[in-house]
PDB file with one MODEL, atoms N, CA, C and O in Angstrom:
MODEL        1
ATOM      1  N   LEU A   1      96.758  42.054  41.771  1.00  0.00           N
ATOM      2  CA  LEU A   1      95.952  40.939  41.309  1.00  0.00           C
ATOM      3  C   LEU A   1      94.659  40.907  42.104  1.00  0.00           C
ATOM      4  O   LEU A   1      94.684  40.981  43.333  1.00  0.00           O
ATOM      5  N   LEU A   2      93.546  40.800  41.427  1.00  0.00           N
ATOM      6  CA  LEU A   2      92.240  40.774  42.081  1.00  0.00           C
ATOM      7  C   LEU A   2      91.861  39.365  42.507  1.00  0.00           C
ATOM      8  O   LEU A   2      92.196  38.383  41.844  1.00  0.00           O
ATOM      9  N   GLU A   3      91.167  39.290  43.607  1.00  0.00           N
ATOM     10  CA  GLU A   3      90.599  38.010  44.025  1.00  0.00           C
ATOM     11  C   GLU A   3      89.574  37.581  42.972  1.00  0.00           C
ATOM     12  O   GLU A   3      88.889  38.434  42.409  1.00  0.00           O
ATOM     13  N   PRO A   4      89.455  36.289  42.697  1.00  0.00           N
ATOM     14  CA  PRO A   4      88.523  35.823  41.663  1.00  0.00           C
ATOM     15  C   PRO A   4      87.071  36.236  41.881  1.00  0.00           C
ATOM     16  O   PRO A   4      86.318  36.357  40.915  1.00  0.00           O
ATOM     17  N   SER A   5      86.670  36.451  43.112  1.00  0.00           N
ATOM     18  CA  SER A   5      85.270  36.787  43.381  1.00  0.00           C
ATOM     19  C   SER A   5      84.929  38.251  43.095  1.00  0.00           C
ATOM     20  O   SER A   5      83.757  38.625  43.122  1.00  0.00           O
ATOM     21  N   VAL A   6      85.937  39.082  42.823  1.00  0.00           N
ATOM     22  CA  VAL A   6      85.706  40.506  42.587  1.00  0.00           C
ATOM     23  C   VAL A   6      85.183  40.710  41.160  1.00  0.00           C
ATOM     24  O   VAL A   6      85.850  40.340  40.194  1.00  0.00           O
ATOM     25  N   PRO A   7      83.986  41.301  41.033  1.00  0.00           N
ATOM     26  CA  PRO A   7      83.479  41.588  39.690  1.00  0.00           C
ATOM     27  C   PRO A   7      84.310  42.693  39.034  1.00  0.00           C
ATOM     28  O   PRO A   7      84.899  43.526  39.723  1.00  0.00           O
ATOM     29  N   VAL A   8      84.355  42.695  37.704  1.00  0.00           N
ATOM     30  CA  VAL A   8      85.181  43.670  36.982  1.00  0.00           C
ATOM     31  C   VAL A   8      84.386  44.352  35.870  1.00  0.00           C
ATOM     32  O   VAL A   8      83.394  43.824  35.368  1.00  0.00           O
ATOM     33  N   TYR A   9      84.856  45.530  35.512  1.00  0.00           N
ATOM     34  CA  TYR A   9      84.381  46.264  34.348  1.00  0.00           C
ATOM     35  C   TYR A   9      85.565  46.326  33.398  1.00  0.00           C
ATOM     36  O   TYR A   9      86.661  46.713  33.803  1.00  0.00           O
ATOM     37  N   VAL A  10      85.361  45.948  32.136  1.00  0.00           N
ATOM     38  CA  VAL A  10      86.446  45.884  31.168  1.00  0.00           C
ATOM     39  C   VAL A  10      86.337  47.047  30.184  1.00  0.00           C
ATOM     40  O   VAL A  10      85.284  47.271  29.588  1.00  0.00           O
ATOM     41  N   SER A  11      87.423  47.772  30.025  1.00  0.00           N
ATOM     42  CA  SER A  11      87.495  48.843  29.037  1.00  0.00           C
ATOM     43  C   SER A  11      88.511  48.431  27.979  1.00  0.00           C
ATOM     44  O   SER A  11      89.683  48.208  28.284  1.00  0.00           O
ATOM     45  N   ILE A  12      88.055  48.333  26.740  1.00  0.00           N
ATOM     46  CA  ILE A  12      88.917  47.921  25.633  1.00  0.00           C
ATOM     47  C   ILE A  12      89.262  49.153  24.805  1.00  0.00           C
ATOM     48  O   ILE A  12      88.376  49.792  24.239  1.00  0.00           O
ATOM     49  N   ASP A  13      90.530  49.481  24.736  1.00  0.00           N
ATOM     50  CA  ASP A  13      90.989  50.585  23.903  1.00  0.00           C
ATOM     51  C   ASP A  13      91.514  49.976  22.605  1.00  0.00           C
ATOM     52  O   ASP A  13      92.437  49.161  22.625  1.00  0.00           O
ATOM     53  N   LEU A  14      90.936  50.367  21.497  1.00  0.00           N
ATOM     54  CA  LEU A  14      91.280  49.759  20.209  1.00  0.00           C
ATOM     55  C   LEU A  14      92.743  49.916  19.829  1.00  0.00           C
ATOM     56  O   LEU A  14      93.220  49.189  18.958  1.00  0.00           O
ATOM     57  N   ASP A  15      93.475  50.838  20.448  1.00  0.00           N
ATOM     58  CA  ASP A  15      94.870  51.011  20.063  1.00  0.00           C
ATOM     59  C   ASP A  15      95.770  49.869  20.534  1.00  0.00           C
ATOM     60  O   ASP A  15      96.960  49.862  20.217  1.00  0.00           O
ATOM     61  N   VAL A  16      95.228  48.900  21.289  1.00  0.00           N
ATOM     62  CA  VAL A  16      96.017  47.711  21.625  1.00  0.00           C
ATOM     63  C   VAL A  16      96.114  46.763  20.435  1.00  0.00           C
ATOM     64  O   VAL A  16      96.980  45.890  20.396  1.00  0.00           O
ATOM     65  N   LEU A  17      95.217  46.944  19.462  1.00  0.00           N
ATOM     66  CA  LEU A  17      95.143  46.031  18.317  1.00  0.00           C
ATOM     67  C   LEU A  17      96.085  46.439  17.186  1.00  0.00           C
ATOM     68  O   LEU A  17      96.476  47.599  17.058  1.00  0.00           O
ATOM     69  N   ARG A  18      96.430  45.450  16.379  1.00  0.00           N
ATOM     70  CA  ARG A  18      97.231  45.702  15.174  1.00  0.00           C
ATOM     71  C   ARG A  18      96.454  46.591  14.204  1.00  0.00           C
ATOM     72  O   ARG A  18      95.230  46.701  14.281  1.00  0.00           O
ATOM     73  N   LYS A  19      97.185  47.214  13.300  1.00  0.00           N
ATOM     74  CA  LYS A  19      96.564  48.128  12.332  1.00  0.00           C
ATOM     75  C   LYS A  19      95.533  47.447  11.444  1.00  0.00           C
ATOM     76  O   LYS A  19      94.603  48.101  10.973  1.00  0.00           O
ATOM     77  N   GLU A  20      95.677  46.151  11.206  1.00  0.00           N
ATOM     78  CA  GLU A  20      94.692  45.480  10.351  1.00  0.00           C
ATOM     79  C   GLU A  20      93.362  45.244  11.064  1.00  0.00           C
ATOM     80  O   GLU A  20      92.381  44.840  10.440  1.00  0.00           O
ATOM     81  N   HIS A  21      93.333  45.502  12.392  1.00  0.00           N
ATOM     82  CA  HIS A  21      92.106  45.306  13.164  1.00  0.00           C
ATOM     83  C   HIS A  21      91.447  46.612  13.600  1.00  0.00           C
ATOM     84  O   HIS A  21      90.257  46.614  13.916  1.00  0.00           O
ATOM     85  N   ALA A  22      92.181  47.715  13.625  1.00  0.00           N
ATOM     86  CA  ALA A  22      91.607  48.980  14.097  1.00  0.00           C
ATOM     87  C   ALA A  22      92.411  50.170  13.587  1.00  0.00           C
ATOM     88  O   ALA A  22      93.622  50.088  13.380  1.00  0.00           O
ATOM     89  N   ALA A  23      91.701  51.276  13.393  1.00  0.00           N
ATOM     90  CA  ALA A  23      92.344  52.541  13.018  1.00  0.00           C
ATOM     91  C   ALA A  23      92.203  53.488  14.198  1.00  0.00           C
ATOM     92  O   ALA A  23      91.092  53.777  14.644  1.00  0.00           O
ATOM     93  N   THR A  24      93.343  53.974  14.707  1.00  0.00           N
ATOM     94  CA  THR A  24      93.339  54.886  15.849  1.00  0.00           C
ATOM     95  C   THR A  24      94.262  56.064  15.555  1.00  0.00           C
ATOM     96  O   THR A  24      94.955  56.091  14.538  1.00  0.00           O
ATOM     97  N   ASP A  25      94.256  57.034  16.465  1.00  0.00           N
ATOM     98  CA  ASP A  25      95.174  58.153  16.301  1.00  0.00           C
ATOM     99  C   ASP A  25      96.306  58.084  17.325  1.00  0.00           C
ATOM    100  O   ASP A  25      96.942  59.097  17.616  1.00  0.00           O
ATOM    101  N   TRP A  26      96.556  56.901  17.866  1.00  0.00           N
ATOM    102  CA  TRP A  26      97.642  56.651  18.808  1.00  0.00           C
ATOM    103  C   TRP A  26      98.543  55.587  18.217  1.00  0.00           C
ATOM    104  O   TRP A  26      98.247  55.038  17.156  1.00  0.00           O
ATOM    105  N   ASP A  27      99.636  55.292  18.892  1.00  0.00           N
ATOM    106  CA  ASP A  27     100.476  54.177  18.471  1.00  0.00           C
ATOM    107  C   ASP A  27      99.651  52.899  18.518  1.00  0.00           C
ATOM    108  O   ASP A  27      98.924  52.652  19.480  1.00  0.00           O
ATOM    109  N   GLN A  28      99.768  52.104  17.486  1.00  0.00           N
ATOM    110  CA  GLN A  28      99.031  50.845  17.431  1.00  0.00           C
ATOM    111  C   GLN A  28      99.778  49.764  18.196  1.00  0.00           C
ATOM    112  O   GLN A  28     101.009  49.736  18.226  1.00  0.00           O
ATOM    113  N   GLY A  29      99.013  48.881  18.809  1.00  0.00           N
ATOM    114  CA  GLY A  29      99.587  47.738  19.502  1.00  0.00           C
ATOM    115  C   GLY A  29      99.860  46.593  18.551  1.00  0.00           C
ATOM    116  O   GLY A  29      99.842  46.765  17.332  1.00  0.00           O
ATOM    117  N   VAL A  30     100.110  45.442  19.105  1.00  0.00           N
ATOM    118  CA  VAL A  30     100.441  44.264  18.297  1.00  0.00           C
ATOM    119  C   VAL A  30      99.472  43.109  18.542  1.00  0.00           C
ATOM    120  O   VAL A  30      99.663  42.019  18.003  1.00  0.00           O
ATOM    121  N   MET A  31      98.448  43.334  19.338  1.00  0.00           N
ATOM    122  CA  MET A  31      97.498  42.280  19.681  1.00  0.00           C
ATOM    123  C   MET A  31      96.567  41.999  18.506  1.00  0.00           C
ATOM    124  O   MET A  31      96.141  42.910  17.796  1.00  0.00           O
ATOM    125  N   THR A  32      96.262  40.715  18.319  1.00  0.00           N
ATOM    126  CA  THR A  32      95.274  40.340  17.315  1.00  0.00           C
ATOM    127  C   THR A  32      93.900  40.286  17.971  1.00  0.00           C
ATOM    128  O   THR A  32      93.782  40.277  19.196  1.00  0.00           O
ATOM    129  N   LEU A  33      92.882  40.250  17.149  1.00  0.00           N
ATOM    130  CA  LEU A  33      91.522  40.127  17.650  1.00  0.00           C
ATOM    131  C   LEU A  33      91.348  38.805  18.397  1.00  0.00           C
ATOM    132  O   LEU A  33      90.680  38.754  19.430  1.00  0.00           O
ATOM    133  N   VAL A  34      91.942  37.753  17.879  1.00  0.00           N
ATOM    134  CA  VAL A  34      91.870  36.435  18.530  1.00  0.00           C
ATOM    135  C   VAL A  34      92.520  36.489  19.913  1.00  0.00           C
ATOM    136  O   VAL A  34      91.990  35.915  20.865  1.00  0.00           O
ATOM    137  N   GLN A  35      93.653  37.165  20.034  1.00  0.00           N
ATOM    138  CA  GLN A  35      94.321  37.294  21.332  1.00  0.00           C
ATOM    139  C   GLN A  35      93.480  38.103  22.316  1.00  0.00           C
ATOM    140  O   GLN A  35      93.415  37.768  23.499  1.00  0.00           O
ATOM    141  N   LEU A  36      92.842  39.159  21.837  1.00  0.00           N
ATOM    142  CA  LEU A  36      91.994  39.966  22.708  1.00  0.00           C
ATOM    143  C   LEU A  36      90.793  39.152  23.188  1.00  0.00           C
ATOM    144  O   LEU A  36      90.439  39.205  24.365  1.00  0.00           O
ATOM    145  N   GLU A  37      90.177  38.414  22.298  1.00  0.00           N
ATOM    146  CA  GLU A  37      89.054  37.557  22.679  1.00  0.00           C
ATOM    147  C   GLU A  37      89.491  36.508  23.699  1.00  0.00           C
ATOM    148  O   GLU A  37      88.750  36.210  24.636  1.00  0.00           O
ATOM    149  N   SER A  38      90.669  35.955  23.528  1.00  0.00           N
ATOM    150  CA  SER A  38      91.211  34.987  24.476  1.00  0.00           C
ATOM    151  C   SER A  38      91.422  35.624  25.850  1.00  0.00           C
ATOM    152  O   SER A  38      91.128  35.007  26.874  1.00  0.00           O
ATOM    153  N   ALA A  39      91.925  36.839  25.871  1.00  0.00           N
ATOM    154  CA  ALA A  39      92.126  37.549  27.138  1.00  0.00           C
ATOM    155  C   ALA A  39      90.786  37.795  27.832  1.00  0.00           C
ATOM    156  O   ALA A  39      90.688  37.672  29.053  1.00  0.00           O
ATOM    157  N   LEU A  40      89.762  38.140  27.064  1.00  0.00           N
ATOM    158  CA  LEU A  40      88.434  38.345  27.642  1.00  0.00           C
ATOM    159  C   LEU A  40      87.885  37.047  28.233  1.00  0.00           C
ATOM    160  O   LEU A  40      87.277  37.057  29.303  1.00  0.00           O
ATOM    161  N   ARG A  41      88.098  35.936  27.539  1.00  0.00           N
ATOM    162  CA  ARG A  41      87.664  34.634  28.061  1.00  0.00           C
ATOM    163  C   ARG A  41      88.392  34.305  29.363  1.00  0.00           C
ATOM    164  O   ARG A  41      87.791  33.772  30.296  1.00  0.00           O
ATOM    165  N   ALA A  42      89.680  34.622  29.424  1.00  0.00           N
ATOM    166  CA  ALA A  42      90.462  34.358  30.634  1.00  0.00           C
ATOM    167  C   ALA A  42      89.939  35.186  31.809  1.00  0.00           C
ATOM    168  O   ALA A  42      89.836  34.687  32.930  1.00  0.00           O
ATOM    169  N   VAL A  43      89.614  36.437  31.548  1.00  0.00           N
ATOM    170  CA  VAL A  43      89.065  37.287  32.610  1.00  0.00           C
ATOM    171  C   VAL A  43      87.718  36.738  33.075  1.00  0.00           C
ATOM    172  O   VAL A  43      87.455  36.661  34.275  1.00  0.00           O
ATOM    173  N   SER A  44      86.874  36.360  32.129  1.00  0.00           N
ATOM    174  CA  SER A  44      85.532  35.887  32.487  1.00  0.00           C
ATOM    175  C   SER A  44      85.570  34.538  33.212  1.00  0.00           C
ATOM    176  O   SER A  44      84.622  34.185  33.913  1.00  0.00           O
ATOM    177  N   ALA A  45      86.650  33.793  33.047  1.00  0.00           N
ATOM    178  CA  ALA A  45      86.762  32.498  33.727  1.00  0.00           C
ATOM    179  C   ALA A  45      86.935  32.663  35.232  1.00  0.00           C
ATOM    180  O   ALA A  45      86.583  31.769  36.000  1.00  0.00           O
ATOM    181  N   SER A  46      87.477  33.806  35.657  1.00  0.00           N
ATOM    182  CA  SER A  46      87.726  33.985  37.085  1.00  0.00           C
ATOM    183  C   SER A  46      87.004  35.190  37.693  1.00  0.00           C
ATOM    184  O   SER A  46      87.072  35.409  38.902  1.00  0.00           O
ATOM    185  N   HIS A  47      86.312  35.972  36.854  1.00  0.00           N
ATOM    186  CA  HIS A  47      85.616  37.162  37.350  1.00  0.00           C
ATOM    187  C   HIS A  47      84.280  37.320  36.653  1.00  0.00           C
ATOM    188  O   HIS A  47      84.138  36.995  35.474  1.00  0.00           O
ATOM    189  N   GLU A  48      83.301  37.822  37.392  1.00  0.00           N
ATOM    190  CA  GLU A  48      82.056  38.228  36.769  1.00  0.00           C
ATOM    191  C   GLU A  48      82.334  39.549  36.057  1.00  0.00           C
ATOM    192  O   GLU A  48      82.850  40.485  36.669  1.00  0.00           O
ATOM    193  N   ILE A  49      82.001  39.632  34.784  1.00  0.00           N
ATOM    194  CA  ILE A  49      82.187  40.873  34.028  1.00  0.00           C
ATOM    195  C   ILE A  49      80.880  41.653  34.090  1.00  0.00           C
ATOM    196  O   ILE A  49      79.852  41.208  33.578  1.00  0.00           O
ATOM    197  N   LEU A  50      80.934  42.821  34.722  1.00  0.00           N
ATOM    198  CA  LEU A  50      79.748  43.649  34.903  1.00  0.00           C
ATOM    199  C   LEU A  50      79.395  44.447  33.659  1.00  0.00           C
ATOM    200  O   LEU A  50      78.223  44.723  33.403  1.00  0.00           O
ATOM    201  N   GLY A  51      80.398  44.813  32.894  1.00  0.00           N
ATOM    202  CA  GLY A  51      80.175  45.602  31.696  1.00  0.00           C
ATOM    203  C   GLY A  51      81.467  45.764  30.924  1.00  0.00           C
ATOM    204  O   GLY A  51      82.558  45.503  31.433  1.00  0.00           O
ATOM    205  N   VAL A  52      81.319  46.204  29.677  1.00  0.00           N
ATOM    206  CA  VAL A  52      82.472  46.373  28.792  1.00  0.00           C
ATOM    207  C   VAL A  52      82.235  47.623  27.945  1.00  0.00           C
ATOM    208  O   VAL A  52      81.122  47.868  27.479  1.00  0.00           O
ATOM    209  N   ASP A  53      83.291  48.405  27.755  1.00  0.00           N
ATOM    210  CA  ASP A  53      83.202  49.478  26.769  1.00  0.00           C
ATOM    211  C   ASP A  53      84.353  49.325  25.784  1.00  0.00           C
ATOM    212  O   ASP A  53      85.417  48.796  26.108  1.00  0.00           O
ATOM    213  N   ILE A  54      84.105  49.801  24.582  1.00  0.00           N
ATOM    214  CA  ILE A  54      85.107  49.764  23.516  1.00  0.00           C
ATOM    215  C   ILE A  54      85.331  51.207  23.080  1.00  0.00           C
ATOM    216  O   ILE A  54      84.387  51.895  22.692  1.00  0.00           O
ATOM    217  N   CYS A  55      86.580  51.666  23.144  1.00  0.00           N
ATOM    218  CA  CYS A  55      86.871  53.065  22.827  1.00  0.00           C
ATOM    219  C   CYS A  55      88.174  53.156  22.024  1.00  0.00           C
ATOM    220  O   CYS A  55      88.838  52.151  21.770  1.00  0.00           O
ATOM    221  N   GLY A  56      88.514  54.367  21.641  1.00  0.00           N
ATOM    222  CA  GLY A  56      89.811  54.626  21.041  1.00  0.00           C
ATOM    223  C   GLY A  56      89.879  54.572  19.534  1.00  0.00           C
ATOM    224  O   GLY A  56      90.954  54.748  18.960  1.00  0.00           O
ATOM    225  N   GLY A  57      88.748  54.331  18.870  1.00  0.00           N
ATOM    226  CA  GLY A  57      88.775  54.300  17.418  1.00  0.00           C
ATOM    227  C   GLY A  57      88.884  55.687  16.825  1.00  0.00           C
ATOM    228  O   GLY A  57      88.381  56.653  17.398  1.00  0.00           O
ATOM    229  N   LEU A  58      89.529  55.788  15.698  1.00  0.00           N
ATOM    230  CA  LEU A  58      89.668  57.047  14.975  1.00  0.00           C
ATOM    231  C   LEU A  58      88.285  57.536  14.551  1.00  0.00           C
ATOM    232  O   LEU A  58      87.455  56.750  14.095  1.00  0.00           O
ATOM    233  N   THR A  59      88.043  58.822  14.703  1.00  0.00           N
ATOM    234  CA  THR A  59      86.760  59.417  14.335  1.00  0.00           C
ATOM    235  C   THR A  59      86.908  60.289  13.096  1.00  0.00           C
ATOM    236  O   THR A  59      88.016  60.655  12.705  1.00  0.00           O
ATOM    237  N   ARG A  60      85.799  60.608  12.502  1.00  0.00           N
ATOM    238  CA  ARG A  60      85.799  61.480  11.327  1.00  0.00           C
ATOM    239  C   ARG A  60      86.439  62.829  11.699  1.00  0.00           C
ATOM    240  O   ARG A  60      87.211  63.391  10.922  1.00  0.00           O
ATOM    241  N   LYS A  61      86.112  63.333  12.882  1.00  0.00           N
ATOM    242  CA  LYS A  61      86.654  64.614  13.343  1.00  0.00           C
ATOM    243  C   LYS A  61      88.182  64.571  13.449  1.00  0.00           C
ATOM    244  O   LYS A  61      88.851  65.592  13.292  1.00  0.00           O
ATOM    245  N   LYS A  62      88.722  63.386  13.716  1.00  0.00           N
ATOM    246  CA  LYS A  62      90.175  63.224  13.854  1.00  0.00           C
ATOM    247  C   LYS A  62      90.814  62.695  12.574  1.00  0.00           C
ATOM    248  O   LYS A  62      91.961  62.247  12.591  1.00  0.00           O
ATOM    249  N   GLY A  63      90.076  62.745  11.460  1.00  0.00           N
ATOM    250  CA  GLY A  63      90.657  62.403  10.172  1.00  0.00           C
ATOM    251  C   GLY A  63      90.391  61.014   9.641  1.00  0.00           C
ATOM    252  O   GLY A  63      91.046  60.583   8.692  1.00  0.00           O
ATOM    253  N   ALA A  64      89.446  60.303  10.228  1.00  0.00           N
ATOM    254  CA  ALA A  64      89.155  58.944   9.760  1.00  0.00           C
ATOM    255  C   ALA A  64      88.588  58.956   8.348  1.00  0.00           C
ATOM    256  O   ALA A  64      87.743  59.783   8.003  1.00  0.00           O
ATOM    257  N   SER A  65      89.065  58.033   7.552  1.00  0.00           N
ATOM    258  CA  SER A  65      88.511  57.831   6.208  1.00  0.00           C
ATOM    259  C   SER A  65      87.315  56.877   6.317  1.00  0.00           C
ATOM    260  O   SER A  65      87.060  56.302   7.375  1.00  0.00           O
ATOM    261  N   ASP A  66      86.593  56.720   5.214  1.00  0.00           N
ATOM    262  CA  ASP A  66      85.500  55.748   5.193  1.00  0.00           C
ATOM    263  C   ASP A  66      86.025  54.344   5.509  1.00  0.00           C
ATOM    264  O   ASP A  66      85.375  53.580   6.223  1.00  0.00           O
ATOM    265  N   ASP A  67      87.200  54.014   4.975  1.00  0.00           N
ATOM    266  CA  ASP A  67      87.795  52.695   5.241  1.00  0.00           C
ATOM    267  C   ASP A  67      88.132  52.518   6.724  1.00  0.00           C
ATOM    268  O   ASP A  67      87.929  51.439   7.282  1.00  0.00           O
ATOM    269  N   ASP A  68      88.645  53.573   7.360  1.00  0.00           N
ATOM    270  CA  ASP A  68      88.943  53.522   8.799  1.00  0.00           C
ATOM    271  C   ASP A  68      87.672  53.249   9.595  1.00  0.00           C
ATOM    272  O   ASP A  68      87.648  52.387  10.474  1.00  0.00           O
ATOM    273  N   LEU A  69      86.626  53.988   9.277  1.00  0.00           N
ATOM    274  CA  LEU A  69      85.366  53.836   9.998  1.00  0.00           C
ATOM    275  C   LEU A  69      84.777  52.453   9.785  1.00  0.00           C
ATOM    276  O   LEU A  69      84.241  51.852  10.716  1.00  0.00           O
ATOM    277  N   GLU A  70      84.875  51.947   8.567  1.00  0.00           N
ATOM    278  CA  GLU A  70      84.367  50.602   8.267  1.00  0.00           C
ATOM    279  C   GLU A  70      85.154  49.538   9.038  1.00  0.00           C
ATOM    280  O   GLU A  70      84.567  48.600   9.579  1.00  0.00           O
ATOM    281  N   LEU A  71      86.472  49.683   9.085  1.00  0.00           N
ATOM    282  CA  LEU A  71      87.311  48.735   9.821  1.00  0.00           C
ATOM    283  C   LEU A  71      86.945  48.734  11.304  1.00  0.00           C
ATOM    284  O   LEU A  71      86.783  47.670  11.901  1.00  0.00           O
ATOM    285  N   ASN A  72      86.813  49.916  11.899  1.00  0.00           N
ATOM    286  CA  ASN A  72      86.483  49.996  13.317  1.00  0.00           C
ATOM    287  C   ASN A  72      85.084  49.459  13.603  1.00  0.00           C
ATOM    288  O   ASN A  72      84.861  48.834  14.641  1.00  0.00           O
ATOM    289  N   LEU A  73      84.147  49.695  12.700  1.00  0.00           N
ATOM    290  CA  LEU A  73      82.806  49.158  12.865  1.00  0.00           C
ATOM    291  C   LEU A  73      82.854  47.625  12.816  1.00  0.00           C
ATOM    292  O   LEU A  73      82.253  46.952  13.654  1.00  0.00           O
ATOM    293  N   LYS A  74      83.564  47.090  11.839  1.00  0.00           N
ATOM    294  CA  LYS A  74      83.689  45.633  11.705  1.00  0.00           C
ATOM    295  C   LYS A  74      84.310  45.023  12.971  1.00  0.00           C
ATOM    296  O   LYS A  74      83.833  44.007  13.476  1.00  0.00           O
ATOM    297  N   THR A  75      85.365  45.648  13.469  1.00  0.00           N
ATOM    298  CA  THR A  75      86.028  45.159  14.673  1.00  0.00           C
ATOM    299  C   THR A  75      85.109  45.296  15.884  1.00  0.00           C
ATOM    300  O   THR A  75      85.029  44.383  16.705  1.00  0.00           O
ATOM    301  N   GLY A  76      84.425  46.414  16.000  1.00  0.00           N
ATOM    302  CA  GLY A  76      83.498  46.620  17.113  1.00  0.00           C
ATOM    303  C   GLY A  76      82.392  45.590  17.130  1.00  0.00           C
ATOM    304  O   GLY A  76      82.029  45.085  18.192  1.00  0.00           O
ATOM    305  N   LEU A  77      81.846  45.269  15.959  1.00  0.00           N
ATOM    306  CA  LEU A  77      80.798  44.247  15.871  1.00  0.00           C
ATOM    307  C   LEU A  77      81.334  42.866  16.232  1.00  0.00           C
ATOM    308  O   LEU A  77      80.663  42.096  16.919  1.00  0.00           O
ATOM    309  N   ALA A  78      82.543  42.553  15.769  1.00  0.00           N
ATOM    310  CA  ALA A  78      83.160  41.270  16.108  1.00  0.00           C
ATOM    311  C   ALA A  78      83.397  41.158  17.610  1.00  0.00           C
ATOM    312  O   ALA A  78      83.140  40.113  18.209  1.00  0.00           O
ATOM    313  N   LEU A  79      83.888  42.238  18.214  1.00  0.00           N
ATOM    314  CA  LEU A  79      84.115  42.237  19.662  1.00  0.00           C
ATOM    315  C   LEU A  79      82.801  42.140  20.426  1.00  0.00           C
ATOM    316  O   LEU A  79      82.713  41.407  21.412  1.00  0.00           O
ATOM    317  N   SER A  80      81.788  42.864  19.987  1.00  0.00           N
ATOM    318  CA  SER A  80      80.484  42.800  20.653  1.00  0.00           C
ATOM    319  C   SER A  80      79.916  41.395  20.628  1.00  0.00           C
ATOM    320  O   SER A  80      79.383  40.910  21.626  1.00  0.00           O
ATOM    321  N   SER A  81      80.033  40.747  19.485  1.00  0.00           N
ATOM    322  CA  SER A  81      79.565  39.370  19.364  1.00  0.00           C
ATOM    323  C   SER A  81      80.349  38.433  20.278  1.00  0.00           C
ATOM    324  O   SER A  81      79.767  37.585  20.955  1.00  0.00           O
ATOM    325  N   ALA A  82      81.668  38.589  20.294  1.00  0.00           N
ATOM    326  CA  ALA A  82      82.510  37.752  21.161  1.00  0.00           C
ATOM    327  C   ALA A  82      82.168  37.989  22.633  1.00  0.00           C
ATOM    328  O   ALA A  82      82.093  37.044  23.418  1.00  0.00           O
ATOM    329  N   ILE A  83      81.965  39.245  23.000  1.00  0.00           N
ATOM    330  CA  ILE A  83      81.630  39.577  24.389  1.00  0.00           C
ATOM    331  C   ILE A  83      80.289  38.960  24.764  1.00  0.00           C
ATOM    332  O   ILE A  83      80.148  38.399  25.850  1.00  0.00           O
ATOM    333  N   ASP A  84      79.308  39.058  23.881  1.00  0.00           N
ATOM    334  CA  ASP A  84      78.010  38.436  24.146  1.00  0.00           C
ATOM    335  C   ASP A  84      78.170  36.933  24.383  1.00  0.00           C
ATOM    336  O   ASP A  84      77.599  36.381  25.324  1.00  0.00           O
ATOM    337  N   ASN A  85      78.944  36.283  23.528  1.00  0.00           N
ATOM    338  CA  ASN A  85      79.169  34.840  23.674  1.00  0.00           C
ATOM    339  C   ASN A  85      79.903  34.498  24.959  1.00  0.00           C
ATOM    340  O   ASN A  85      79.589  33.500  25.608  1.00  0.00           O
ATOM    341  N   ILE A  86      80.871  35.310  25.329  1.00  0.00           N
ATOM    342  CA  ILE A  86      81.667  35.062  26.528  1.00  0.00           C
ATOM    343  C   ILE A  86      80.843  35.290  27.795  1.00  0.00           C
ATOM    344  O   ILE A  86      80.860  34.469  28.712  1.00  0.00           O
ATOM    345  N   ILE A  87      80.128  36.400  27.839  1.00  0.00           N
ATOM    346  CA  ILE A  87      79.384  36.768  29.051  1.00  0.00           C
ATOM    347  C   ILE A  87      78.075  35.998  29.171  1.00  0.00           C
ATOM    348  O   ILE A  87      77.725  35.517  30.249  1.00  0.00           O
ATOM    349  N   CYS A  88      77.361  35.884  28.062  1.00  0.00           N
ATOM    350  CA  CYS A  88      76.025  35.283  28.098  1.00  0.00           C
ATOM    351  C   CYS A  88      76.025  33.791  27.790  1.00  0.00           C
ATOM    352  O   CYS A  88      75.039  33.091  28.023  1.00  0.00           O
ATOM    353  N   GLY A  89      77.137  33.327  27.267  1.00  0.00           N
ATOM    354  CA  GLY A  89      77.252  31.906  26.946  1.00  0.00           C
ATOM    355  C   GLY A  89      76.643  31.614  25.667  1.00  0.00           C
ATOM    356  O   GLY A  89      76.644  30.462  25.231  1.00  0.00           O
TER     357      GLY A  89
ENDMDL
END
């Protein structure tokens, strides 16, 4: 457990999300987008967030369809917006 004053860097792997929120080439998790946003808010309440990356989405090279890419783009934009609101207020 980190002391609250320790700044953090957050890495979000899309495979933690349910299939309706992200297309990946790994086992899918069960987290909803709302739950992930809530977790980010909880982290930001006790830590300065220095940066965030979002990874793990299925790529065209790994067999992504147009629908997969659209879903991941939609989720990425939603997460980016939520992160902006959480970090920047």
